[in-house]
């Protein structure tokens, strides 16, 4: 059975079972298969690039927001539903997908009645680097009224609130952007992401945040392609096989939100090209940390489909964040996210 057939069957099962209990489990049709019983084992993941698989798993707005909430300590179904303002069926499907992907573990914390919470696994815990990258980008570039703008990150090693600085773990350089790195994309990666991410992308809005970028398949591909050197409409269209209408929509959105600038190729020329702004270049740290995570957890040979070389030291980029106050390397054990007073945030 092909990937699309499997997913179509799964969607049919889900949509045919609309009644859910507190944890999103189907209680109306006990004779119908559940997601846990779906034949996903027939999908050949071995032929997929590691980064392609990571983008398929993480490239969803609700998935990113659920993981972010779990990292901040919200781990029970009802609490997640209320905090995220998400429907029971959507939350249930995302949590099941994360459990099946091995990123979360469903653990019982109460027996009468039975209640569960969702805890990160070892590979799920290692997503902290990606969560830090997303938080840092949103903190710098998203609206001051962004839903997580009140979250502060404290580096407990020095006791100060931190704004993570992206750098290379091999040579210790800090403040890196996409311009400091040479990228090489395997054609397999683009094919994987195009073929696997067949769900409908959410409607994107402004101001934009990192979860919306990751949650939209074409935005991810267009920005990734721009980070590896494409600037012209035809280049994007040829490399990622995107329709002109969809490409025009995404490029216009990126210009509107300040991720890209639209410039004439030469003085007086009608043809234009699209250049990443500092805001667009800065999202490179999110893609780089996802690539690093995929290399560690999803690749058997160290290849992900995207090779990133730090030009200055000549080594494969090893993403690392340091504290802007003490210059210490940020590690999970020394990080603490906490909520600031929302009124203070709104007054900024």
CSV table of C-alpha atoms in Angstrom, one decimal:
chain,number,residue,atom,x,y,z
A,1,UNK,CA,0.0,0.0,0.0
A,2,UNK,CA,1.4,3.4,-1.0
A,3,UNK,CA,2.0,6.3,1.4
A,4,UNK,CA,-1.0,8.3,0.1
A,5,UNK,CA,-3.3,5.2,0.4
A,6,UNK,CA,-2.2,4.6,3.9
A,7,UNK,CA,-2.7,8.2,4.9
A,8,UNK,CA,-6.1,8.3,3.2
A,9,UNK,CA,-7.2,5.2,5.1
A,10,UNK,CA,-6.0,6.7,8.4
A,11,UNK,CA,-7.9,10.0,7.7
A,12,UNK,CA,-11.0,7.9,6.9
A,13,UNK,CA,-10.8,6.1,10.2
A,14,UNK,CA,-10.3,9.4,12.1
A,15,UNK,CA,-13.1,11.3,10.4
A,16,UNK,CA,-15.5,8.4,10.9
A,17,UNK,CA,-15.0,8.5,14.6
A,18,UNK,CA,-15.8,12.0,15.8
A,19,UNK,CA,-16.5,11.4,19.5
A,20,UNK,CA,-13.5,11.5,21.9
A,21,UNK,CA,-13.1,11.3,25.6
A,22,UNK,CA,-10.9,13.5,27.8
A,23,UNK,CA,-7.7,12.2,26.2
A,24,UNK,CA,-9.0,12.2,22.7
A,25,UNK,CA,-9.7,8.4,22.5
A,26,UNK,CA,-12.5,7.2,20.3
A,27,UNK,CA,-15.5,6.1,22.4
A,28,UNK,CA,-18.2,5.9,19.7
A,29,UNK,CA,-17.0,3.2,17.4
A,30,UNK,CA,-15.1,0.4,19.2
A,31,UNK,CA,-15.3,-1.8,16.2
A,32,UNK,CA,-13.2,0.6,14.0
A,33,UNK,CA,-9.4,0.6,13.8
A,34,UNK,CA,-7.5,3.2,15.7
A,35,UNK,CA,-4.3,5.1,14.7
A,36,UNK,CA,-2.3,2.7,16.8
A,37,UNK,CA,-3.6,-0.2,14.7
A,38,UNK,CA,-3.0,1.5,11.4
A,39,UNK,CA,-0.6,-0.3,8.9
A,40,UNK,CA,2.1,2.4,8.9
A,41,UNK,CA,4.8,-0.3,9.2
A,42,UNK,CA,4.3,-0.9,5.4
A,43,UNK,CA,5.8,2.6,4.7
A,44,UNK,CA,9.5,2.2,3.8
A,45,UNK,CA,11.2,4.8,6.0
A,46,UNK,CA,14.7,3.4,5.2
A,47,UNK,CA,14.6,5.0,1.7
A,48,UNK,CA,13.8,8.4,3.1
A,49,UNK,CA,16.5,11.0,3.9
A,50,UNK,CA,16.9,11.8,7.6
A,51,UNK,CA,16.1,15.5,7.3
A,52,UNK,CA,13.1,14.7,5.1
A,53,UNK,CA,11.7,12.5,7.8
A,54,UNK,CA,12.4,15.1,10.5
A,55,UNK,CA,10.7,17.8,8.5
A,56,UNK,CA,7.7,15.6,7.9
A,57,UNK,CA,7.5,14.8,11.7
A,58,UNK,CA,8.1,18.3,13.0
A,59,UNK,CA,6.8,20.3,10.0
A,60,UNK,CA,3.4,21.0,11.5
A,61,UNK,CA,2.2,24.1,13.4
A,62,UNK,CA,0.3,22.2,16.1
A,63,UNK,CA,3.1,19.6,16.6
A,64,UNK,CA,5.6,22.4,17.2
A,65,UNK,CA,3.3,24.2,19.6
A,66,UNK,CA,2.4,20.9,21.5
A,67,UNK,CA,6.1,20.1,21.9
A,68,UNK,CA,6.9,23.6,23.1
A,69,UNK,CA,4.1,23.4,25.7
A,70,UNK,CA,5.4,20.0,26.9
A,71,UNK,CA,8.9,21.4,27.3
A,72,UNK,CA,7.4,24.2,29.4
A,73,UNK,CA,5.7,21.7,31.7
A,74,UNK,CA,2.2,21.3,30.3
A,75,UNK,CA,1.9,17.5,29.8
A,76,UNK,CA,-1.7,16.5,30.4
A,77,UNK,CA,-4.4,16.3,27.7
A,78,UNK,CA,-6.9,18.7,29.1
A,79,UNK,CA,-4.2,21.2,30.1
A,80,UNK,CA,-2.7,21.1,26.6
A,81,UNK,CA,-6.2,21.5,25.1
A,82,UNK,CA,-7.0,24.5,27.2
A,83,UNK,CA,-3.6,26.2,26.9
A,84,UNK,CA,-3.4,25.8,23.1
A,85,UNK,CA,-7.1,26.3,22.4
A,86,UNK,CA,-7.0,23.2,20.2
A,87,UNK,CA,-9.8,20.7,19.5
A,88,UNK,CA,-9.8,17.3,21.1
A,89,UNK,CA,-9.5,15.4,17.7
A,90,UNK,CA,-6.6,17.5,16.5
A,91,UNK,CA,-4.8,17.3,19.8
A,92,UNK,CA,-5.4,13.5,20.0
A,93,UNK,CA,-4.0,12.9,16.5
A,94,UNK,CA,-0.9,15.0,17.1
A,95,UNK,CA,-0.2,13.3,20.4
A,96,UNK,CA,-0.6,9.9,18.9
A,97,UNK,CA,1.7,10.8,16.0
A,98,UNK,CA,4.3,12.1,18.5
A,99,UNK,CA,4.1,8.9,20.5
A,100,UNK,CA,4.4,6.7,17.4
A,101,UNK,CA,7.4,8.8,16.3
A,102,UNK,CA,9.1,8.0,19.6
A,103,UNK,CA,9.2,11.7,20.7
A,104,UNK,CA,6.7,11.4,23.5
A,105,UNK,CA,5.7,8.7,25.9
A,106,UNK,CA,2.2,8.2,27.3
A,107,UNK,CA,2.5,7.5,31.0
A,108,UNK,CA,-0.3,6.8,33.5
A,109,UNK,CA,-0.4,9.1,36.5
A,110,UNK,CA,-3.8,8.2,37.9
A,111,UNK,CA,-5.6,4.9,38.0
A,112,UNK,CA,-9.2,5.7,39.1
A,113,UNK,CA,-10.2,7.0,36.7
A,114,UNK,CA,-7.3,6.3,34.4
A,115,UNK,CA,-5.4,9.4,33.4
A,116,UNK,CA,-2.2,9.8,31.4
A,117,UNK,CA,0.4,12.5,30.8
A,118,UNK,CA,2.9,12.9,27.9
A,119,UNK,CA,6.6,12.9,28.7
A,120,UNK,CA,9.4,13.5,26.3
A,121,UNK,CA,11.5,10.4,25.4
A,122,UNK,CA,15.3,10.6,25.1
A,123,UNK,CA,15.1,11.7,21.5
A,124,UNK,CA,12.2,13.9,22.3
A,125,UNK,CA,14.2,15.6,25.1
A,126,UNK,CA,17.0,16.3,22.6
A,127,UNK,CA,14.6,18.4,20.7
A,128,UNK,CA,15.4,21.1,23.3
A,129,UNK,CA,18.0,22.6,20.9
A,130,UNK,CA,15.2,23.1,18.3
A,131,UNK,CA,12.9,24.6,20.9
A,132,UNK,CA,15.6,27.0,21.9
A,133,UNK,CA,16.2,28.0,18.2
A,134,UNK,CA,12.5,28.5,17.7
A,135,UNK,CA,12.1,30.5,20.9
A,136,UNK,CA,15.1,32.7,20.0
A,137,UNK,CA,13.8,33.5,16.5
A,138,UNK,CA,10.3,34.2,17.8
A,139,UNK,CA,11.7,36.4,20.6
A,140,UNK,CA,13.7,38.4,18.1
A,141,UNK,CA,11.4,38.6,15.1
A,142,UNK,CA,7.8,37.7,16.0
A,143,UNK,CA,5.3,40.3,17.2
A,144,UNK,CA,5.7,41.6,20.8
A,145,UNK,CA,2.2,40.3,21.3
A,146,UNK,CA,3.1,36.8,20.1
A,147,UNK,CA,1.5,34.1,22.3
A,148,UNK,CA,4.8,33.1,23.8
A,149,UNK,CA,6.3,36.6,24.1
A,150,UNK,CA,5.9,36.4,27.9
A,151,UNK,CA,8.2,33.4,28.2
A,152,UNK,CA,11.7,34.2,29.5
A,153,UNK,CA,14.8,31.9,29.3
A,154,UNK,CA,17.1,31.9,32.2
A,155,UNK,CA,20.7,30.6,32.0
A,156,UNK,CA,21.0,29.2,35.5
A,157,UNK,CA,24.8,28.9,35.3
A,158,UNK,CA,25.1,32.6,35.4
A,159,UNK,CA,21.6,33.5,36.7
A,160,UNK,CA,20.8,35.9,33.9
A,161,UNK,CA,18.0,36.0,31.3
A,162,UNK,CA,19.5,34.8,28.1
A,163,UNK,CA,19.2,35.5,24.4
A,164,UNK,CA,20.9,32.5,22.8
A,165,UNK,CA,23.6,33.2,20.3
A,166,UNK,CA,24.0,30.7,17.5
A,167,UNK,CA,27.4,29.3,16.7
A,168,UNK,CA,29.7,26.4,15.6
A,169,UNK,CA,30.5,23.8,18.2
A,170,UNK,CA,33.7,22.7,16.3
A,171,UNK,CA,35.6,26.0,16.3
A,172,UNK,CA,33.6,28.0,18.9
A,173,UNK,CA,32.6,30.8,16.5
A,174,UNK,CA,29.5,32.7,17.5
A,175,UNK,CA,27.0,34.9,15.7
A,176,UNK,CA,26.8,32.6,12.6
A,177,UNK,CA,24.2,33.1,9.9
A,178,UNK,CA,23.5,31.3,6.6
A,179,UNK,CA,26.1,33.4,4.9
A,180,UNK,CA,28.8,31.8,7.1
A,181,UNK,CA,27.8,28.3,5.9
A,182,UNK,CA,28.0,26.4,2.6
A,183,UNK,CA,25.1,24.1,2.0
A,184,UNK,CA,24.8,21.1,-0.3
A,185,UNK,CA,21.3,19.6,-0.8
A,186,UNK,CA,20.6,16.1,-1.8
A,187,UNK,CA,17.9,15.9,-4.5
A,188,UNK,CA,16.4,13.0,-2.4
A,189,UNK,CA,15.6,15.5,0.4
A,190,UNK,CA,13.4,17.7,-1.8
A,191,UNK,CA,11.7,14.6,-3.2
A,192,UNK,CA,11.0,13.2,0.2
A,193,UNK,CA,9.5,16.4,1.6
A,194,UNK,CA,7.4,17.0,-1.5
A,195,UNK,CA,6.0,13.4,-1.5
A,196,UNK,CA,5.6,12.9,2.2
A,197,UNK,CA,4.1,16.2,3.3
A,198,UNK,CA,0.9,15.6,1.4
A,199,UNK,CA,-1.5,17.1,4.1
A,200,UNK,CA,-3.0,20.5,3.5
A,201,UNK,CA,-0.9,23.3,4.7
A,202,UNK,CA,-2.5,25.7,7.3
A,203,UNK,CA,-3.5,29.2,6.3
A,204,UNK,CA,-0.6,31.4,7.1
A,205,UNK,CA,-1.0,34.8,8.7
A,206,UNK,CA,0.9,37.9,9.7
A,207,UNK,CA,2.7,38.5,11.8
A,208,UNK,CA,4.4,35.2,11.2
A,209,UNK,CA,6.1,32.9,13.8
A,210,UNK,CA,8.5,30.0,13.4
A,211,UNK,CA,5.8,27.3,14.0
A,212,UNK,CA,3.8,28.7,11.1
A,213,UNK,CA,6.9,28.6,8.8
A,214,UNK,CA,7.6,25.0,9.8
A,215,UNK,CA,3.9,24.1,9.6
A,216,UNK,CA,3.6,25.1,6.0
A,217,UNK,CA,5.3,22.6,3.6
A,218,UNK,CA,5.9,25.1,0.8
A,219,UNK,CA,7.2,27.8,3.1
A,220,UNK,CA,9.8,25.4,4.5
A,221,UNK,CA,10.9,24.4,1.0
A,222,UNK,CA,11.1,27.9,-0.4
A,223,UNK,CA,13.0,29.2,2.6
A,224,UNK,CA,15.4,26.2,2.6
A,225,UNK,CA,16.0,26.7,-1.1
A,226,UNK,CA,16.7,30.4,-0.5
A,227,UNK,CA,19.1,29.6,2.3
A,228,UNK,CA,21.1,27.4,-0.2
A,229,UNK,CA,21.3,30.0,-2.9
A,230,UNK,CA,18.1,30.4,-4.9
A,231,UNK,CA,17.0,34.0,-5.6
A,232,UNK,CA,14.9,34.0,-8.7
A,233,UNK,CA,11.4,32.9,-9.3
A,234,UNK,CA,12.4,30.4,-12.0
A,235,UNK,CA,15.1,28.9,-9.7
A,236,UNK,CA,12.6,28.2,-7.0
A,237,UNK,CA,10.1,26.7,-9.4
A,238,UNK,CA,12.6,24.4,-11.1
A,239,UNK,CA,14.3,23.2,-7.9
A,240,UNK,CA,11.3,22.4,-5.7
A,241,UNK,CA,8.6,21.8,-8.4
A,242,UNK,CA,6.2,24.3,-7.0
A,243,UNK,CA,3.2,25.8,-8.9
A,244,UNK,CA,3.5,29.4,-10.0
A,245,UNK,CA,0.4,30.4,-8.0
A,246,UNK,CA,1.7,28.8,-4.7
A,247,UNK,CA,5.2,30.2,-5.2
A,248,UNK,CA,3.9,33.7,-5.8
A,249,UNK,CA,1.7,33.5,-2.7
A,250,UNK,CA,4.6,32.4,-0.5
A,251,UNK,CA,7.1,34.9,-1.9
A,252,UNK,CA,4.6,37.8,-1.4
A,253,UNK,CA,4.0,36.6,2.1
A,254,UNK,CA,7.7,36.6,2.9
A,255,UNK,CA,8.1,40.1,1.5
A,256,UNK,CA,5.1,41.3,3.5
A,257,UNK,CA,6.4,39.8,6.7
A,258,UNK,CA,10.0,41.0,6.2
A,259,UNK,CA,11.6,37.6,5.6
A,260,UNK,CA,12.6,38.5,2.1
A,261,UNK,CA,13.1,41.7,0.0
A,262,UNK,CA,12.1,42.0,-3.7
A,263,UNK,CA,14.8,43.7,-5.8
A,264,UNK,CA,15.3,44.3,-9.5
A,265,UNK,CA,18.0,42.1,-11.0
A,266,UNK,CA,19.6,45.2,-12.5
A,267,UNK,CA,18.9,48.9,-12.6
A,268,UNK,CA,15.7,49.4,-14.6
A,269,UNK,CA,15.1,45.7,-15.2
A,270,UNK,CA,11.6,44.3,-15.0
A,271,UNK,CA,12.8,40.9,-13.7
A,272,UNK,CA,13.2,40.6,-10.0
A,273,UNK,CA,14.9,38.4,-7.4
A,274,UNK,CA,14.2,37.6,-3.8
A,275,UNK,CA,16.8,38.1,-1.2
A,276,UNK,CA,16.7,37.0,2.4
A,277,UNK,CA,16.7,39.8,4.9
A,278,UNK,CA,18.4,39.5,8.3
A,279,UNK,CA,15.1,38.2,9.6
A,280,UNK,CA,15.0,35.5,7.0
A,281,UNK,CA,18.7,34.6,7.4
A,282,UNK,CA,18.2,34.2,11.1
A,283,UNK,CA,15.7,31.3,10.7
A,284,UNK,CA,18.7,29.3,9.4
A,285,UNK,CA,19.5,28.4,13.0
A,286,UNK,CA,16.1,26.6,13.3
A,287,UNK,CA,16.8,24.5,10.1
A,288,UNK,CA,20.4,23.8,11.2
A,289,UNK,CA,19.4,22.5,14.6
A,290,UNK,CA,16.7,20.3,13.0
A,291,UNK,CA,19.3,19.0,10.6
A,292,UNK,CA,21.7,18.2,13.5
A,293,UNK,CA,19.0,16.4,15.4
A,294,UNK,CA,18.1,14.4,12.4
A,295,UNK,CA,21.7,13.3,11.9
A,296,UNK,CA,21.9,12.1,15.5
A,297,UNK,CA,18.5,10.3,15.8
A,298,UNK,CA,17.3,9.4,12.3
A,299,UNK,CA,20.5,8.8,10.3
A,300,UNK,CA,22.4,5.5,10.3
A,301,UNK,CA,25.3,6.8,8.2
A,302,UNK,CA,25.6,10.4,9.3
A,303,UNK,CA,23.9,11.7,6.2
A,304,UNK,CA,20.7,13.7,6.4
A,305,UNK,CA,20.2,15.0,2.8
A,306,UNK,CA,21.6,18.4,3.7
A,307,UNK,CA,25.3,19.0,4.3
A,308,UNK,CA,26.2,22.2,6.1
A,309,UNK,CA,29.9,23.2,6.2
A,310,UNK,CA,31.1,26.1,8.3
A,311,UNK,CA,33.2,28.0,5.8
A,312,UNK,CA,35.7,29.5,8.3
A,313,UNK,CA,36.8,26.2,9.9
A,314,UNK,CA,35.9,23.8,7.1
A,315,UNK,CA,34.1,21.4,9.4
A,316,UNK,CA,30.5,20.1,9.2
A,317,UNK,CA,28.5,22.6,11.2
A,318,UNK,CA,27.8,21.5,14.7
A,319,UNK,CA,25.0,23.9,15.9
A,320,UNK,CA,25.6,25.3,19.4
A,321,UNK,CA,24.1,28.1,21.4
A,322,UNK,CA,25.9,30.3,23.9
A,323,UNK,CA,24.6,32.7,26.5
A,324,UNK,CA,24.8,36.4,25.5
A,325,UNK,CA,25.6,37.4,29.0
A,326,UNK,CA,28.4,35.0,30.2
A,327,UNK,CA,29.3,33.4,26.8
A,328,UNK,CA,28.8,30.0,28.4
A,329,UNK,CA,27.6,27.1,26.2
A,330,UNK,CA,23.9,26.4,26.8
A,331,UNK,CA,23.1,22.9,28.0
A,332,UNK,CA,19.6,21.6,28.8
A,333,UNK,CA,20.4,21.2,32.5
A,334,UNK,CA,21.2,24.9,32.9
A,335,UNK,CA,18.1,26.2,31.1
A,336,UNK,CA,14.9,27.3,32.7
A,337,UNK,CA,11.9,28.7,30.9
A,338,UNK,CA,9.5,30.8,32.9
A,339,UNK,CA,6.5,33.0,32.3
A,340,UNK,CA,7.0,36.8,32.9
A,341,UNK,CA,4.1,39.1,33.8
A,342,UNK,CA,2.0,39.4,30.6
A,343,UNK,CA,1.2,43.1,31.5
A,344,UNK,CA,4.9,43.9,31.3
A,345,UNK,CA,5.2,42.3,27.9
A,346,UNK,CA,2.2,44.2,26.6
A,347,UNK,CA,3.7,47.5,27.7
A,348,UNK,CA,6.9,46.9,25.7
